[in-house]
Amino acid sequence: MNAAEMDENRDADLLLEQLLGRIEEYYDAVPRSAARAEDFGTLTLFVRDGRGWPYYARPALGRTGDAVTTAEVERVRDRQRELGVPENFEWVAENSPHLRAAVEESGLVVHEHPLLALDLSRGGQRKRRGRGRHRGLRVQLGRELLVGPGRRCASG
């Protein structure tokens, strides 16, 4: 790999990191317009105000430190059952890889869904480039994980 290719890979990694950060901010911001956020330390549960589609629990934005524990997931699930809302969690796997184990240990089933994004850093060019990749189009930059007890969850 030459220096130009190394620089391109470094730039791609930086873009991916920035994109995943923006996605985290988006997933935290969107429900706040129609829901209240309940703080569970490492997790945030969004509870809809009034009628409409129920929201989810997710890693608290900007959290650092210890991984989410099964006990914390179970506390959120208890609250979801108390509220009569689905026991759903959503997160981006690359940003919170440890969460899957805690969620599965709590008894929920995890479903992975591709997270797609268009990379416009090169003007949206779609020139074919080694190993079947398209420059300008990046598919499955990450994985969004959604969970629910024994049912399939879909992203909106």
Tab-separated table of N, CA and C in Angstrom:
chain	number	residue	atom	x	y	z
A	1	MET	N	0.858	-1.168	0.000
A	1	MET	CA	0.000	0.000	0.000
A	1	MET	C	0.905	1.233	0.000
A	2	ASN	N	0.641	2.138	-0.927
A	2	ASN	CA	1.476	3.335	-1.014
A	2	ASN	C	0.938	4.424	-0.084
A	3	ALA	N	1.678	5.533	0.005
A	3	ALA	CA	1.329	6.622	0.924
A	3	ALA	C	-0.030	7.228	0.594
A	4	ALA	N	-0.332	7.381	-0.683
A	4	ALA	CA	-1.621	7.966	-1.077
A	4	ALA	C	-2.781	7.071	-0.630
A	5	GLU	N	-2.627	5.761	-0.791
A	5	GLU	CA	-3.672	4.827	-0.366
A	5	GLU	C	-3.818	4.835	1.152
A	6	MET	N	-2.698	4.953	1.868
A	6	MET	CA	-2.760	5.015	3.331
A	6	MET	C	-3.486	6.285	3.785
A	7	ASP	N	-3.195	7.407	3.118
A	7	ASP	CA	-3.881	8.662	3.441
A	7	ASP	C	-5.377	8.539	3.155
A	8	GLU	N	-5.714	7.909	2.036
A	8	GLU	CA	-7.124	7.733	1.681
A	8	GLU	C	-7.834	6.873	2.714
A	9	ASN	N	-7.184	5.802	3.166
A	9	ASN	CA	-7.784	4.946	4.193
A	9	ASN	C	-7.946	5.695	5.512
A	10	ARG	N	-6.952	6.486	5.872
A	10	ARG	CA	-7.021	7.276	7.099
A	10	ARG	C	-8.170	8.278	7.006
A	11	ASP	N	-8.303	8.920	5.859
A	11	ASP	CA	-9.401	9.867	5.648
A	11	ASP	C	-10.753	9.159	5.731
A	12	ALA	N	-10.841	7.963	5.136
A	12	ALA	CA	-12.087	7.198	5.174
A	12	ALA	C	-12.439	6.818	6.609
A	13	ASP	N	-11.439	6.422	7.395
A	13	ASP	CA	-11.687	6.070	8.793
A	13	ASP	C	-12.176	7.278	9.579
A	14	LEU	N	-11.587	8.432	9.326
A	14	LEU	CA	-12.004	9.658	10.008
A	14	LEU	C	-13.439	10.023	9.619
A	15	LEU	N	-13.758	9.921	8.329
A	15	LEU	CA	-15.124	10.206	7.878
A	15	LEU	C	-16.125	9.256	8.525
A	16	LEU	N	-15.753	7.983	8.614
A	16	LEU	CA	-16.630	6.999	9.239
A	16	LEU	C	-16.856	7.338	10.709
A	17	GLU	N	-15.801	7.675	11.408
A	17	GLU	CA	-15.914	8.043	12.820
A	17	GLU	C	-16.820	9.262	12.999
A	18	GLN	N	-16.640	10.263	12.150
A	18	GLN	CA	-17.476	11.462	12.221
A	18	GLN	C	-18.930	11.142	11.896
A	19	LEU	N	-19.149	10.323	10.886
A	19	LEU	CA	-20.505	9.951	10.506
A	19	LEU	C	-21.202	9.191	11.624
A	20	LEU	N	-20.523	8.226	12.216
A	20	LEU	CA	-21.132	7.453	13.295
A	20	LEU	C	-21.439	8.348	14.495
A	21	GLY	N	-20.598	9.340	14.746
A	21	GLY	CA	-20.876	10.302	15.815
A	21	GLY	C	-22.116	11.122	15.525
A	22	ARG	N	-22.267	11.557	14.272
A	22	ARG	CA	-23.460	12.336	13.895
A	22	ARG	C	-24.717	11.479	13.989
A	23	ILE	N	-24.605	10.221	13.624
A	23	ILE	CA	-25.760	9.318	13.718
A	23	ILE	C	-26.170	9.152	15.176
A	24	GLU	N	-25.198	8.991	16.071
A	24	GLU	CA	-25.510	8.897	17.506
A	24	GLU	C	-26.251	10.148	17.978
A	25	GLU	N	-25.774	11.315	17.579
A	25	GLU	CA	-26.428	12.565	17.966
A	25	GLU	C	-27.858	12.616	17.424
A	26	TYR	N	-28.045	12.156	16.202
A	26	TYR	CA	-29.371	12.139	15.581
A	26	TYR	C	-30.309	11.202	16.343
A	27	TYR	N	-29.853	9.983	16.635
A	27	TYR	CA	-30.701	9.020	17.347
A	27	TYR	C	-31.076	9.512	18.738
A	28	ASP	N	-30.251	10.357	19.319
A	28	ASP	CA	-30.567	10.915	20.616
A	28	ASP	C	-31.498	12.127	20.492
A	29	ALA	N	-31.320	12.923	19.451
A	29	ALA	CA	-32.073	14.172	19.303
A	29	ALA	C	-33.503	13.962	18.809
A	30	VAL	N	-33.709	13.069	17.859
A	30	VAL	CA	-35.020	12.924	17.219
A	30	VAL	C	-36.152	12.645	18.202
A	31	PRO	N	-36.019	11.699	19.103
A	31	PRO	CA	-37.157	11.425	19.981
A	31	PRO	C	-37.452	12.538	20.986
A	32	ARG	N	-36.489	13.398	21.250
A	32	ARG	CA	-36.673	14.432	22.275
A	32	ARG	C	-37.778	15.436	21.926
A	33	SER	N	-38.138	15.549	20.641
A	33	SER	CA	-39.196	16.489	20.259
A	33	SER	C	-40.585	15.978	20.637
A	34	ALA	N	-40.735	14.672	20.829
A	34	ALA	CA	-42.054	14.115	21.126
A	34	ALA	C	-42.032	13.164	22.320
A	35	ALA	N	-40.907	13.124	23.025
A	35	ALA	CA	-40.784	12.193	24.149
A	35	ALA	C	-39.943	12.835	25.245
A	36	ARG	N	-40.089	12.310	26.431
A	36	ARG	CA	-39.206	12.741	27.515
A	36	ARG	C	-38.109	11.686	27.680
A	37	ALA	N	-36.958	12.132	28.067
A	37	ALA	CA	-35.829	11.230	28.256
A	37	ALA	C	-35.710	10.885	29.736
A	38	GLU	N	-35.729	9.608	30.035
A	38	GLU	CA	-35.522	9.141	31.406
A	38	GLU	C	-34.107	8.599	31.501
A	39	ASP	N	-33.353	9.098	32.457
A	39	ASP	CA	-31.943	8.769	32.615
A	39	ASP	C	-31.778	7.513	33.458
A	40	PHE	N	-31.076	6.542	32.901
A	40	PHE	CA	-30.743	5.321	33.627
A	40	PHE	C	-29.228	5.147	33.692
A	41	GLY	N	-28.514	6.237	33.842
A	41	GLY	CA	-27.051	6.183	33.914
A	41	GLY	C	-26.438	5.994	32.543
A	42	THR	N	-26.089	4.774	32.222
A	42	THR	CA	-25.468	4.482	30.924
A	42	THR	C	-26.485	4.356	29.804
A	43	LEU	N	-27.774	4.343	30.147
A	43	LEU	CA	-28.840	4.203	29.156
A	43	LEU	C	-29.842	5.353	29.291
A	44	THR	N	-30.484	5.678	28.187
A	44	THR	CA	-31.566	6.655	28.174
A	44	THR	C	-32.795	5.978	27.592
A	45	LEU	N	-33.920	6.117	28.283
A	45	LEU	CA	-35.194	5.602	27.787
A	45	LEU	C	-36.028	6.789	27.334
A	46	PHE	N	-36.483	6.743	26.082
A	46	PHE	CA	-37.346	7.792	25.551
A	46	PHE	C	-38.795	7.338	25.705
A	47	VAL	N	-39.571	8.147	26.405
A	47	VAL	CA	-40.967	7.821	26.672
A	47	VAL	C	-41.834	8.839	25.945
A	48	ARG	N	-42.649	8.357	25.038
A	48	ARG	CA	-43.498	9.225	24.222
A	48	ARG	C	-44.493	9.980	25.090
A	49	ASP	N	-44.634	11.261	24.814
A	49	ASP	CA	-45.656	12.085	25.464
A	49	ASP	C	-46.900	12.025	24.584
A	50	GLY	N	-47.953	11.422	25.086
A	50	GLY	CA	-49.188	11.320	24.310
A	50	GLY	C	-49.198	10.089	23.422
A	51	ARG	N	-50.038	10.155	22.388
A	51	ARG	CA	-50.223	9.023	21.480
A	51	ARG	C	-49.145	8.996	20.419
A	52	GLY	N	-48.986	7.843	19.820
A	52	GLY	CA	-48.038	7.707	18.727
A	52	GLY	C	-47.113	6.516	18.923
A	53	TRP	N	-46.224	6.380	17.998
A	53	TRP	CA	-45.274	5.267	17.989
A	53	TRP	C	-44.382	5.334	19.221
A	54	PRO	N	-44.237	4.227	19.945
A	54	PRO	CA	-43.364	4.243	21.128
A	54	PRO	C	-41.889	4.294	20.715
A	55	TYR	N	-41.108	4.922	21.553
A	55	TYR	CA	-39.682	5.022	21.280
A	55	TYR	C	-38.919	3.891	21.943
A	56	TYR	N	-37.657	4.058	22.137
A	56	TYR	CA	-36.728	3.004	22.517
A	56	TYR	C	-35.800	3.485	23.620
A	57	ALA	N	-35.032	2.562	24.121
A	57	ALA	CA	-33.926	2.888	25.021
A	57	ALA	C	-32.646	2.767	24.204
A	58	ARG	N	-31.636	3.540	24.587
A	58	ARG	CA	-30.363	3.518	23.855
A	58	ARG	C	-29.257	3.965	24.784
A	59	PRO	N	-28.009	3.767	24.375
A	59	PRO	CA	-26.902	4.257	25.203
A	59	PRO	C	-27.006	5.773	25.385
A	60	ALA	N	-26.705	6.225	26.587
A	60	ALA	CA	-26.748	7.660	26.873
A	60	ALA	C	-25.699	8.363	26.016
A	61	LEU	N	-26.096	9.448	25.385
A	61	LEU	CA	-25.195	10.196	24.515
A	61	LEU	C	-24.027	10.749	25.322
A	62	GLY	N	-22.826	10.556	24.804
A	62	GLY	CA	-21.626	11.097	25.428
A	62	GLY	C	-21.128	10.329	26.637
A	63	ARG	N	-21.720	9.198	26.917
A	63	ARG	CA	-21.282	8.436	28.085
A	63	ARG	C	-19.887	7.885	27.860
A	64	THR	N	-19.160	7.755	28.930
A	64	THR	CA	-17.826	7.154	28.882
A	64	THR	C	-17.691	6.239	30.078
A	65	GLY	N	-16.682	5.423	30.052
A	65	GLY	CA	-16.427	4.577	31.213
A	65	GLY	C	-16.898	3.153	31.012
A	66	ASP	N	-17.463	2.600	32.066
A	66	ASP	CA	-17.825	1.190	32.094
A	66	ASP	C	-18.896	0.832	31.077
A	67	ALA	N	-18.873	-0.430	30.689
A	67	ALA	CA	-19.874	-0.964	29.767
A	67	ALA	C	-21.218	-1.071	30.484
A	68	VAL	N	-22.273	-1.077	29.697
A	68	VAL	CA	-23.623	-1.263	30.234
A	68	VAL	C	-23.718	-2.682	30.780
A	69	THR	N	-24.339	-2.828	31.939
A	69	THR	CA	-24.475	-4.150	32.551
A	69	THR	C	-25.862	-4.733	32.270
A	70	THR	N	-25.976	-6.015	32.454
A	70	THR	CA	-27.265	-6.688	32.311
A	70	THR	C	-28.268	-6.121	33.317
A	71	ALA	N	-27.806	-5.812	34.529
A	71	ALA	CA	-28.699	-5.248	35.551
A	71	ALA	C	-29.270	-3.909	35.090
A	72	GLU	N	-28.469	-3.081	34.421
A	72	GLU	CA	-28.969	-1.796	33.925
A	72	GLU	C	-30.012	-2.009	32.832
A	73	VAL	N	-29.760	-2.962	31.937
A	73	VAL	CA	-30.729	-3.280	30.888
A	73	VAL	C	-32.033	-3.765	31.527
A	74	GLU	N	-31.923	-4.603	32.539
A	74	GLU	CA	-33.116	-5.126	33.208
A	74	GLU	C	-33.897	-4.019	33.913
A	75	ARG	N	-33.210	-3.013	34.476
A	75	ARG	CA	-33.905	-1.867	35.097
A	75	ARG	C	-34.731	-1.112	34.059
A	76	VAL	N	-34.152	-0.909	32.881
A	76	VAL	CA	-34.878	-0.213	31.812
A	76	VAL	C	-36.053	-1.066	31.352
A	77	ARG	N	-35.840	-2.359	31.200
A	77	ARG	CA	-36.938	-3.239	30.787
A	77	ARG	C	-38.069	-3.219	31.804
A	78	ASP	N	-37.736	-3.204	33.095
A	78	ASP	CA	-38.772	-3.098	34.135
A	78	ASP	C	-39.593	-1.831	33.941
A	79	ARG	N	-38.922	-0.727	33.665
A	79	ARG	CA	-39.615	0.549	33.454
A	79	ARG	C	-40.485	0.498	32.199
A	80	GLN	N	-39.981	-0.120	31.136
A	80	GLN	CA	-40.769	-0.242	29.909
A	80	GLN	C	-42.035	-1.054	30.169
A	81	ARG	N	-41.920	-2.152	30.920
A	81	ARG	CA	-43.101	-2.960	31.251
A	81	ARG	C	-44.072	-2.155	32.115
A	82	GLU	N	-43.542	-1.393	33.072
A	82	GLU	CA	-44.375	-0.552	33.930
A	82	GLU	C	-45.170	0.458	33.101
A	83	LEU	N	-44.548	0.995	32.063
A	83	LEU	CA	-45.196	1.975	31.185
A	83	LEU	C	-46.097	1.328	30.136
A	84	GLY	N	-45.980	0.020	29.965
A	84	GLY	CA	-46.768	-0.678	28.953
A	84	GLY	C	-46.285	-0.425	27.537
A	85	VAL	N	-44.993	-0.170	27.377
A	85	VAL	CA	-44.416	0.068	26.049
A	85	VAL	C	-43.521	-1.116	25.671
A	86	PRO	N	-43.279	-1.301	24.382
A	86	PRO	CA	-42.407	-2.397	23.963
A	86	PRO	C	-41.007	-2.282	24.575
A	87	GLU	N	-40.429	-3.421	24.856
A	87	GLU	CA	-39.078	-3.466	25.420
A	87	GLU	C	-38.076	-3.427	24.276
A	88	ASN	N	-37.829	-2.236	23.770
A	88	ASN	CA	-36.948	-2.053	22.620
A	88	ASN	C	-35.722	-1.239	22.995
A	89	PHE	N	-34.586	-1.647	22.412
A	89	PHE	CA	-33.317	-0.945	22.544
A	89	PHE	C	-32.770	-0.758	21.135
A	90	GLU	N	-32.166	0.374	20.860
A	90	GLU	CA	-31.526	0.604	19.566
A	90	GLU	C	-30.158	1.221	19.815
A	91	TRP	N	-29.182	0.785	19.027
A	91	TRP	CA	-27.842	1.355	19.134
A	91	TRP	C	-27.045	1.026	17.891
A	92	VAL	N	-25.944	1.726	17.709
A	92	VAL	CA	-25.022	1.470	16.605
A	92	VAL	C	-23.909	0.585	17.161
A	93	ALA	N	-23.766	-0.592	16.589
A	93	ALA	CA	-22.855	-1.605	17.130
A	93	ALA	C	-21.417	-1.110	17.243
A	94	GLU	N	-20.949	-0.367	16.246
A	94	GLU	CA	-19.561	0.097	16.280
A	94	GLU	C	-19.302	1.066	17.422
A	95	ASN	N	-20.330	1.780	17.854
A	95	ASN	CA	-20.174	2.746	18.931
A	95	ASN	C	-20.390	2.140	20.310
A	96	SER	N	-21.146	1.065	20.391
A	96	SER	CA	-21.454	0.421	21.679
A	96	SER	C	-21.409	-1.098	21.526
A	97	PRO	N	-20.250	-1.654	21.200
A	97	PRO	CA	-20.174	-3.097	20.923
A	97	PRO	C	-20.504	-3.976	22.129
A	98	HIS	N	-20.295	-3.483	23.331
A	98	HIS	CA	-20.527	-4.254	24.545
A	98	HIS	C	-22.004	-4.411	24.885
A	99	LEU	N	-22.847	-3.574	24.328
A	99	LEU	CA	-24.256	-3.564	24.715
A	99	LEU	C	-24.981	-4.843	24.305
A	100	ARG	N	-24.586	-5.417	23.205
A	100	ARG	CA	-25.269	-6.626	22.717
A	100	ARG	C	-25.284	-7.728	23.774
A	101	ALA	N	-24.153	-7.991	24.397
A	101	ALA	CA	-24.075	-9.069	25.391
A	101	ALA	C	-25.023	-8.801	26.559
A	102	ALA	N	-25.055	-7.577	27.059
A	102	ALA	CA	-25.924	-7.242	28.190
A	102	ALA	C	-27.397	-7.401	27.814
A	103	VAL	N	-27.743	-6.977	26.606
A	103	VAL	CA	-29.133	-7.080	26.153
A	103	VAL	C	-29.527	-8.549	25.986
A	104	GLU	N	-28.666	-9.340	25.368
A	104	GLU	CA	-28.975	-10.763	25.190
A	104	GLU	C	-29.036	-11.486	26.530
A	105	GLU	N	-28.142	-11.150	27.449
A	105	GLU	CA	-28.171	-11.783	28.770
A	105	GLU	C	-29.456	-11.453	29.519
A	106	SER	N	-30.091	-10.349	29.180
A	106	SER	CA	-31.355	-9.972	29.830
A	106	SER	C	-32.542	-10.747	29.248
A	107	GLY	N	-32.303	-11.477	28.149
A	107	GLY	CA	-33.362	-12.296	27.562
A	107	GLY	C	-33.960	-11.779	26.275
A	108	LEU	N	-33.472	-10.646	25.777
A	108	LEU	CA	-34.001	-10.124	24.518
A	108	LEU	C	-33.246	-10.716	23.331
A	109	VAL	N	-33.920	-10.716	22.195
A	109	VAL	CA	-33.338	-11.202	20.946
A	109	VAL	C	-32.842	-9.992	20.159
A	110	VAL	N	-31.629	-10.072	19.647
A	110	VAL	CA	-31.040	-8.961	18.897
A	110	VAL	C	-31.160	-9.230	17.404
A	111	HIS	N	-31.596	-8.221	16.669
A	111	HIS	CA	-31.667	-8.274	15.212
A	111	HIS	C	-30.760	-7.185	14.659
A	112	GLU	N	-29.864	-7.550	13.756
A	112	GLU	CA	-28.979	-6.565	13.140
A	112	GLU	C	-29.577	-6.071	11.832
A	113	HIS	N	-29.414	-4.775	11.592
A	113	HIS	CA	-29.879	-4.153	10.359
A	113	HIS	C	-28.755	-3.298	9.802
A	114	PRO	N	-28.543	-3.322	8.492
A	114	PRO	CA	-27.465	-2.491	7.923
A	114	PRO	C	-27.778	-1.010	8.080
A	115	LEU	N	-26.741	-0.272	8.273
A	115	LEU	CA	-26.826	1.172	8.376
A	115	LEU	C	-26.186	1.719	7.114
A	116	LEU	N	-26.973	2.351	6.265
A	116	LEU	CA	-26.491	2.792	4.961
A	116	LEU	C	-26.267	4.296	4.951
A	117	ALA	N	-25.253	4.700	4.197
A	117	ALA	CA	-24.975	6.130	4.069
A	117	ALA	C	-24.290	6.380	2.737
A	118	LEU	N	-24.571	7.510	2.164
A	118	LEU	CA	-23.938	7.921	0.922
A	118	LEU	C	-22.747	8.802	1.261
A	119	ASP	N	-21.584	8.441	0.758
A	119	ASP	CA	-20.363	9.200	0.997
A	119	ASP	C	-20.194	10.206	-0.130
A	120	LEU	N	-20.412	11.463	0.184
A	120	LEU	CA	-20.310	12.509	-0.819
A	120	LEU	C	-18.958	13.216	-0.778
A	121	SER	N	-18.013	12.658	-0.052
A	121	SER	CA	-16.722	13.315	0.093
A	121	SER	C	-15.969	13.429	-1.230
A	122	ARG	N	-16.307	12.624	-2.191
A	122	ARG	CA	-15.658	12.673	-3.496
A	122	ARG	C	-16.647	13.113	-4.566
A	123	GLY	N	-17.581	13.929	-4.184
A	123	GLY	CA	-18.541	14.459	-5.146
A	123	GLY	C	-19.546	13.429	-5.623
A	124	GLY	N	-19.705	12.340	-4.888
A	124	GLY	CA	-20.685	11.329	-5.247
A	124	GLY	C	-20.295	10.515	-6.473
A	125	GLN	N	-19.020	10.522	-6.831
A	125	GLN	CA	-18.578	9.749	-7.994
A	125	GLN	C	-18.848	8.273	-7.762
A	126	ARG	N	-19.147	7.585	-8.816
A	126	ARG	CA	-19.419	6.148	-8.698
A	126	ARG	C	-18.484	5.369	-9.601
A	127	LYS	N	-17.227	5.706	-9.584
A	127	LYS	CA	-16.247	4.997	-10.417
A	127	LYS	C	-15.885	3.681	-9.759
A	128	ARG	N	-15.850	2.651	-10.554
A	128	ARG	CA	-15.514	1.343	-10.042
A	128	ARG	C	-14.041	1.307	-9.676
A	129	ARG	N	-13.758	0.727	-8.526
A	129	ARG	CA	-12.403	0.703	-8.037
A	129	ARG	C	-12.137	-0.624	-7.353
A	130	GLY	N	-11.056	-1.277	-7.553
A	130	GLY	CA	-10.658	-2.551	-6.983
A	130	GLY	C	-11.642	-3.255	-6.066
A	131	ARG	N	-11.694	-4.515	-6.115
A	131	ARG	CA	-12.505	-5.390	-5.276
A	131	ARG	C	-13.983	-5.052	-5.298
A	132	GLY	N	-14.484	-4.570	-6.409
A	132	GLY	CA	-15.915	-4.361	-6.573
A	132	GLY	C	-16.501	-3.218	-5.772
A	133	ARG	N	-15.684	-2.336	-5.228
A	133	ARG	CA	-16.203	-1.217	-4.452
A	133	ARG	C	-16.458	-0.028	-5.366
A	134	HIS	N	-17.419	0.781	-4.992
A	134	HIS	CA	-17.721	1.995	-5.737
A	134	HIS	C	-17.205	3.188	-4.953
A	135	ARG	N	-16.411	4.008	-5.575
A	135	ARG	CA	-15.964	5.235	-4.929
A	135	ARG	C	-17.168	6.164	-4.833
A	136	GLY	N	-17.329	6.766	-3.683
A	136	GLY	CA	-18.437	7.682	-3.496
A	136	GLY	C	-19.673	7.023	-2.905
A	137	LEU	N	-19.772	5.724	-2.980
A	137	LEU	CA	-20.914	5.038	-2.403
A	137	LEU	C	-20.382	4.027	-1.396
A	138	ARG	N	-20.731	4.212	-0.179
A	138	ARG	CA	-20.262	3.301	0.859
A	138	ARG	C	-21.490	2.621	1.443
A	139	VAL	N	-21.540	1.330	1.373
A	139	VAL	CA	-22.708	0.587	1.836
A	139	VAL	C	-22.361	-0.134	3.128
A	140	GLN	N	-23.282	-0.166	4.027
A	140	GLN	CA	-23.162	-0.813	5.322
A	140	GLN	C	-21.955	-0.312	6.080
A	141	LEU	N	-21.977	0.987	6.374
A	141	LEU	CA	-20.912	1.591	7.169
A	141	LEU	C	-20.905	1.063	8.583
A	142	GLY	N	-22.015	0.651	9.037
A	142	GLY	CA	-22.110	0.147	10.394
A	142	GLY	C	-23.331	-0.725	10.513
A	143	ARG	N	-23.605	-1.156	11.727
A	143	ARG	CA	-24.790	-1.970	11.948
A	143	ARG	C	-25.617	-1.302	13.027
A	144	GLU	N	-26.883	-1.187	12.748
A	144	GLU	CA	-27.808	-0.687	13.751
A	144	GLU	C	-28.437	-1.923	14.367
A	145	LEU	N	-28.485	-1.960	15.668
A	145	LEU	CA	-29.056	-3.108	16.339
A	145	LEU	C	-30.358	-2.707	17.006
A	146	LEU	N	-31.372	-3.490	16.768
A	146	LEU	CA	-32.666	-3.257	17.380
A	146	LEU	C	-33.080	-4.546	18.051
A	147	VAL	N	-33.710	-4.452	19.181
A	147	VAL	CA	-34.088	-5.672	19.871
A	147	VAL	C	-35.521	-5.603	20.335
A	148	GLY	N	-36.087	-6.764	20.495
A	148	GLY	CA	-37.430	-6.870	21.031
A	148	GLY	C	-37.664	-8.302	21.441
A	149	PRO	N	-38.505	-8.545	22.419
A	149	PRO	CA	-38.725	-9.906	22.897
A	149	PRO	C	-39.501	-10.743	21.884
A	150	GLY	N	-38.811	-11.641	21.223
A	150	GLY	CA	-39.441	-12.603	20.338
A	150	GLY	C	-40.141	-12.033	19.133
A	151	ARG	N	-39.838	-10.852	18.720
A	151	ARG	CA	-40.460	-10.308	17.519
A	151	ARG	C	-39.427	-9.562	16.720
A	152	ARG	N	-39.736	-9.414	15.471
A	152	ARG	CA	-38.825	-8.706	14.577
A	152	ARG	C	-39.060	-7.208	14.715
A	153	CYS	N	-37.998	-6.463	14.839
A	153	CYS	CA	-38.102	-5.004	14.918
A	153	CYS	C	-37.634	-4.431	13.594
A	154	ALA	N	-38.212	-3.338	13.198
A	154	ALA	CA	-37.817	-2.691	11.947
A	154	ALA	C	-37.434	-1.263	12.240
A	155	SER	N	-36.442	-0.779	11.500
A	155	SER	CA	-36.072	0.620	11.660
A	155	SER	C	-36.960	1.457	10.760
A	156	GLY	N	-37.227	2.702	11.184
A	156	GLY	CA	-38.130	3.571	10.453
A	156	GLY	C	-37.361	4.352	9.494
